[in-house]
mmCIF file of C-alpha atoms in Angstrom:
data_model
loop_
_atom_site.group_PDB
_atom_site.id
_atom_site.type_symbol
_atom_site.label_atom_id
_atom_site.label_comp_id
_atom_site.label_asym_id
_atom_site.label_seq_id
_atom_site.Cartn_x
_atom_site.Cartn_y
_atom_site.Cartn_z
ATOM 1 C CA UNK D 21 0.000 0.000 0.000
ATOM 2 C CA UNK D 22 2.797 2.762 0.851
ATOM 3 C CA UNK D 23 4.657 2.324 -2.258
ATOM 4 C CA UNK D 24 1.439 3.027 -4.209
ATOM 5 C CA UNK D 25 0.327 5.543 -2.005
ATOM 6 C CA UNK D 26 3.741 7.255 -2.811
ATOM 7 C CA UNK D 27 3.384 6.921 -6.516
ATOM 8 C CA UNK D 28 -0.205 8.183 -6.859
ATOM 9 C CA UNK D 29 0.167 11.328 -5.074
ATOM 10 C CA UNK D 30 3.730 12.106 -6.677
ATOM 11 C CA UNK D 31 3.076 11.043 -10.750
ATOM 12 C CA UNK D 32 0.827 13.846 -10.964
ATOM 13 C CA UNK D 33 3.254 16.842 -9.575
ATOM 14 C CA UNK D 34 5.741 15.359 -12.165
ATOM 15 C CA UNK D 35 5.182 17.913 -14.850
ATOM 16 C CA UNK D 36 5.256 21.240 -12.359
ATOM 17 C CA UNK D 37 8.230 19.749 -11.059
ATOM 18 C CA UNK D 38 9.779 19.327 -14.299
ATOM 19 C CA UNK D 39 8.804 23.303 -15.550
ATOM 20 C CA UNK D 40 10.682 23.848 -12.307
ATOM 21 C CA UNK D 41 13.535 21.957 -11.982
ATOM 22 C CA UNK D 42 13.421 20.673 -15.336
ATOM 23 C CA UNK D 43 13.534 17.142 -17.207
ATOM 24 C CA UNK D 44 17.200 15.642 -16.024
ATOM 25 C CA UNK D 45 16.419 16.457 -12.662
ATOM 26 C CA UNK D 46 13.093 14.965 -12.030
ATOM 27 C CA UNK D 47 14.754 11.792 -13.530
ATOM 28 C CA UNK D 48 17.831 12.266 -11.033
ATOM 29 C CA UNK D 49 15.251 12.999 -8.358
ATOM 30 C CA UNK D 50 12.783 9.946 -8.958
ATOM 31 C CA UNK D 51 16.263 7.794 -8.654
ATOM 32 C CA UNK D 52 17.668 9.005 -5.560
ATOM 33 C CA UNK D 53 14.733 8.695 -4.270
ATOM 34 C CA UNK D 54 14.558 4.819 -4.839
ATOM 35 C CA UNK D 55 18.328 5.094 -3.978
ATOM 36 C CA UNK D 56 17.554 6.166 -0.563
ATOM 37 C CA UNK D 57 14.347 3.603 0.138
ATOM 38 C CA UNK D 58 17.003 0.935 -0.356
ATOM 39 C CA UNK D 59 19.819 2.137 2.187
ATOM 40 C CA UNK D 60 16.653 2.929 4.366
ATOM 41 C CA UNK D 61 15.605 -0.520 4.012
ATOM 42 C CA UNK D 62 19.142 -1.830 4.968
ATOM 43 C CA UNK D 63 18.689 -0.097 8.496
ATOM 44 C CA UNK D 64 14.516 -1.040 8.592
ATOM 45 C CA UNK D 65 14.037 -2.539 12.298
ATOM 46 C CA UNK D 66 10.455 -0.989 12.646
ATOM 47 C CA UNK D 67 7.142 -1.224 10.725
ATOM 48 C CA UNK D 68 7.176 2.585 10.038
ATOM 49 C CA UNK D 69 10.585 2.341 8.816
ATOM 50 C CA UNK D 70 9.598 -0.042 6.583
ATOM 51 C CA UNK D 71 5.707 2.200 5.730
ATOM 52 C CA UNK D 72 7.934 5.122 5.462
ATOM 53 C CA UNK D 73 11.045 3.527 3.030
ATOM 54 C CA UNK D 74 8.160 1.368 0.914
ATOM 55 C CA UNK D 75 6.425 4.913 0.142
ATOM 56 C CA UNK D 76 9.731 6.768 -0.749
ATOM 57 C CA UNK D 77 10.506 4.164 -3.044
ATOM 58 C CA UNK D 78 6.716 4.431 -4.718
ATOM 59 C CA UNK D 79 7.668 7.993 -4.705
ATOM 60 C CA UNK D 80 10.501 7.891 -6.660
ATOM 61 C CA UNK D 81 9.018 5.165 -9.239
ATOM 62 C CA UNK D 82 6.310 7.850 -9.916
ATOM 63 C CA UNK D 83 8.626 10.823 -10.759
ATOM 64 C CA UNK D 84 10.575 8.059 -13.000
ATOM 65 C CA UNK D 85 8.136 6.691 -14.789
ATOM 66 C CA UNK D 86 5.773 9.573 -15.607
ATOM 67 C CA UNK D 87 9.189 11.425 -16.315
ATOM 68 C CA UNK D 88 10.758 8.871 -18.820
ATOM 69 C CA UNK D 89 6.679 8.693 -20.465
ATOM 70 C CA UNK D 90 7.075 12.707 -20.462
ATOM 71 C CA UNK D 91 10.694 12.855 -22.150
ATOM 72 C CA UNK D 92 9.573 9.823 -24.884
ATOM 73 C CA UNK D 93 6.517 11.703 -25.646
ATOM 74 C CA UNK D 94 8.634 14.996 -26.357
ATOM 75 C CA UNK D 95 10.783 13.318 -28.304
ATOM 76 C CA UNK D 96 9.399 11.501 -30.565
ATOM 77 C CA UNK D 97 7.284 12.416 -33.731
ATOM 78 C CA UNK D 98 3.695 12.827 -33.191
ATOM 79 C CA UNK D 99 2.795 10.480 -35.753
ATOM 80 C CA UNK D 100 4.954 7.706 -33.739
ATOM 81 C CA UNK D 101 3.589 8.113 -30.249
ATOM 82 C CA UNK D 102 1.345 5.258 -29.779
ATOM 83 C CA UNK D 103 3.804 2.910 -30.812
ATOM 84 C CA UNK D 104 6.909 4.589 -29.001
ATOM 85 C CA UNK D 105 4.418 4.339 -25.697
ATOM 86 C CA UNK D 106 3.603 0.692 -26.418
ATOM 87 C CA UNK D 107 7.314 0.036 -26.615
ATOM 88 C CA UNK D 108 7.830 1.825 -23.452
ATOM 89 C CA UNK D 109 5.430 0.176 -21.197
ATOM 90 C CA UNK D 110 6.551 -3.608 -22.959
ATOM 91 C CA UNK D 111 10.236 -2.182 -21.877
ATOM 92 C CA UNK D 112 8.957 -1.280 -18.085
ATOM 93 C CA UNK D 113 6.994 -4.922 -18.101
ATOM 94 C CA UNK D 114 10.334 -6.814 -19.402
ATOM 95 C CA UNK D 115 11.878 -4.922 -16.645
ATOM 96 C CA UNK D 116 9.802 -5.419 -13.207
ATOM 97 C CA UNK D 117 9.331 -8.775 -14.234
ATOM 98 C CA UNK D 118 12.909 -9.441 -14.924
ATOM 99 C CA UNK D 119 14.133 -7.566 -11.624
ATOM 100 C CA UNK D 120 11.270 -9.229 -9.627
ATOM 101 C CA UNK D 121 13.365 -12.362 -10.464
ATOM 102 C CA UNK D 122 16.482 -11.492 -9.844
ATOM 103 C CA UNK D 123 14.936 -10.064 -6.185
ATOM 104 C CA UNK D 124 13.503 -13.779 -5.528
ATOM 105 C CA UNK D 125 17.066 -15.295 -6.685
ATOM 106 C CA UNK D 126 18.905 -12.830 -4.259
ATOM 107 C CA UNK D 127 16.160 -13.830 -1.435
ATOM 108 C CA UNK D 128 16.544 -17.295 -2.091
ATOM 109 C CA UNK D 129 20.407 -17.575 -2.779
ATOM 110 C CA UNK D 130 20.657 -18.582 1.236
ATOM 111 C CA UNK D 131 18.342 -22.032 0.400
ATOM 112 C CA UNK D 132 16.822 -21.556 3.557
ATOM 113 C CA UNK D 133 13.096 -22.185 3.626
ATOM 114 C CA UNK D 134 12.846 -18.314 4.600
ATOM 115 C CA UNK D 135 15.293 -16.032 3.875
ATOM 116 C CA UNK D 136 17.967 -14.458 5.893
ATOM 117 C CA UNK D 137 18.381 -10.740 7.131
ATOM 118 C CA UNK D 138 21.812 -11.108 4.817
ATOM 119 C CA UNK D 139 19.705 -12.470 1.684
ATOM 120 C CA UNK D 140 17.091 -9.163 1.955
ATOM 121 C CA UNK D 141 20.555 -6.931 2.838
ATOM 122 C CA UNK D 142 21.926 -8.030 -0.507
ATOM 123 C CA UNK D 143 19.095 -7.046 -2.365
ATOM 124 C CA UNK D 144 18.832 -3.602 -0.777
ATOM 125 C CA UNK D 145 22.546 -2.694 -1.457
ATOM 126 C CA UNK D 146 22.270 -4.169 -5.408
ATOM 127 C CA UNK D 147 18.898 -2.080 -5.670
ATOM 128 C CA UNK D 148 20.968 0.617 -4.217
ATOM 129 C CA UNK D 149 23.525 0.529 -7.054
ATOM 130 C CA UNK D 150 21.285 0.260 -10.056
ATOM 131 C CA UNK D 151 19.028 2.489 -9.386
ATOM 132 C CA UNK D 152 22.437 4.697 -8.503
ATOM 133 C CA UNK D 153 23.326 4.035 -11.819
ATOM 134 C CA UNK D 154 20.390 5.231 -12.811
ATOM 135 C CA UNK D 155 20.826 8.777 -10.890
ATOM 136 C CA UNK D 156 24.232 9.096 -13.152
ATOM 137 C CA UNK D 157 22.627 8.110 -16.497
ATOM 138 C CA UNK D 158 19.827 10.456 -15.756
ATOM 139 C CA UNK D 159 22.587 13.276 -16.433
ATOM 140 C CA UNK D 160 22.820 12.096 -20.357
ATOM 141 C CA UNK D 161 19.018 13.345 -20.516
ATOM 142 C CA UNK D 162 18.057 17.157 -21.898
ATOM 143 C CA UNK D 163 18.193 19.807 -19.109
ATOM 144 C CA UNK D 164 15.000 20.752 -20.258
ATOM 145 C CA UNK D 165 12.075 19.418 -22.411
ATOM 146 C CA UNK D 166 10.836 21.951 -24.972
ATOM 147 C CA UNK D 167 7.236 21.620 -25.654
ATOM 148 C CA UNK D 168 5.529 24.178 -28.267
ATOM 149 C CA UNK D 169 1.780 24.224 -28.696
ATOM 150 C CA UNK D 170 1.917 22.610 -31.893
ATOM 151 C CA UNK D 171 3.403 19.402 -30.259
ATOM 152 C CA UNK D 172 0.983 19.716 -27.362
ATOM 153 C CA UNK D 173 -1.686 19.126 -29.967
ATOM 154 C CA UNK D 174 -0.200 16.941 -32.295
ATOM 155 C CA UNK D 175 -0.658 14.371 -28.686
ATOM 156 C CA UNK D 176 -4.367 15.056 -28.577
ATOM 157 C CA UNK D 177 -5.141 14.362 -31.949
#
């Protein structure tokens, strides 16, 4: 519930965030956010740690993923923007899925029946690094996203 909590009331402040701080640093934001759920994670001992570090994290996946829809939609042709957003959500569905697995492989790399506090620690500090990854490839994106009228309406069409 927290991390979807965090993402529903954050996705929609993701385009007056970007007029203000602009495109490259929502992304950077949406990632250190994530970033920081994970080390919070590694420290969780009590349930509103864990409330608090959950809805951080849903946080930062809605800056990133209304932000990366927002840059693709800028960026590409009007013409190609149903297919461009198809491809984008298949991408994000590869994605979870595949890093849903690897999670479950971490948390069961101990072959205990239930995991370890070392198992879930490993999977906080490797979340930790890609999504830090992420923060430095977010710094290959445009400052800023120039939108004109005329591609504001080529979208609705």
């Amino acid at each position: 519930m927290p991390l979807g909590l965090g993402g529903t009331l954050v996705a929609p402040l993701t385009g007056r965030l970007e007029r203000a701080i602009g495109a490259r640093a929502v992304m950077a934001l949406g990632a250190a956010l994530l970033t920081a759920a994970n080390l919070a994670l590694l420290g969780a001992s009590q349930a509103w740690v864990l409330f608090l570090a959950t809805a951080v994290a849903g946080a930062g996946i809605g800056l990133a993923l209304t932000q990366s829809m927002n840059i693709v939609l800028a960026t590409v042709p009007g013409e190609r923007t149903a297919s461009v957003s198809g491809m984008t959500f298949v991408i994000k569905a590869v994605g979870g899925a595949l890093g849903a697995q690897v999670g479950a492989g971490m948390l069961a790399a101990g072959g205990a029946a239930v995991p370890a506090w070392s198992d879930f620690r490993t999977a906080f500090v490797v979340g930790a690094a890609v999504v830090v990854v992420a923060v430095l490839s977010s710094f290959a994106l445009p400052a800023r996203i120039e939108t004109t009228a005329k591609d504001v309406m080529a979208l609705t069409r």
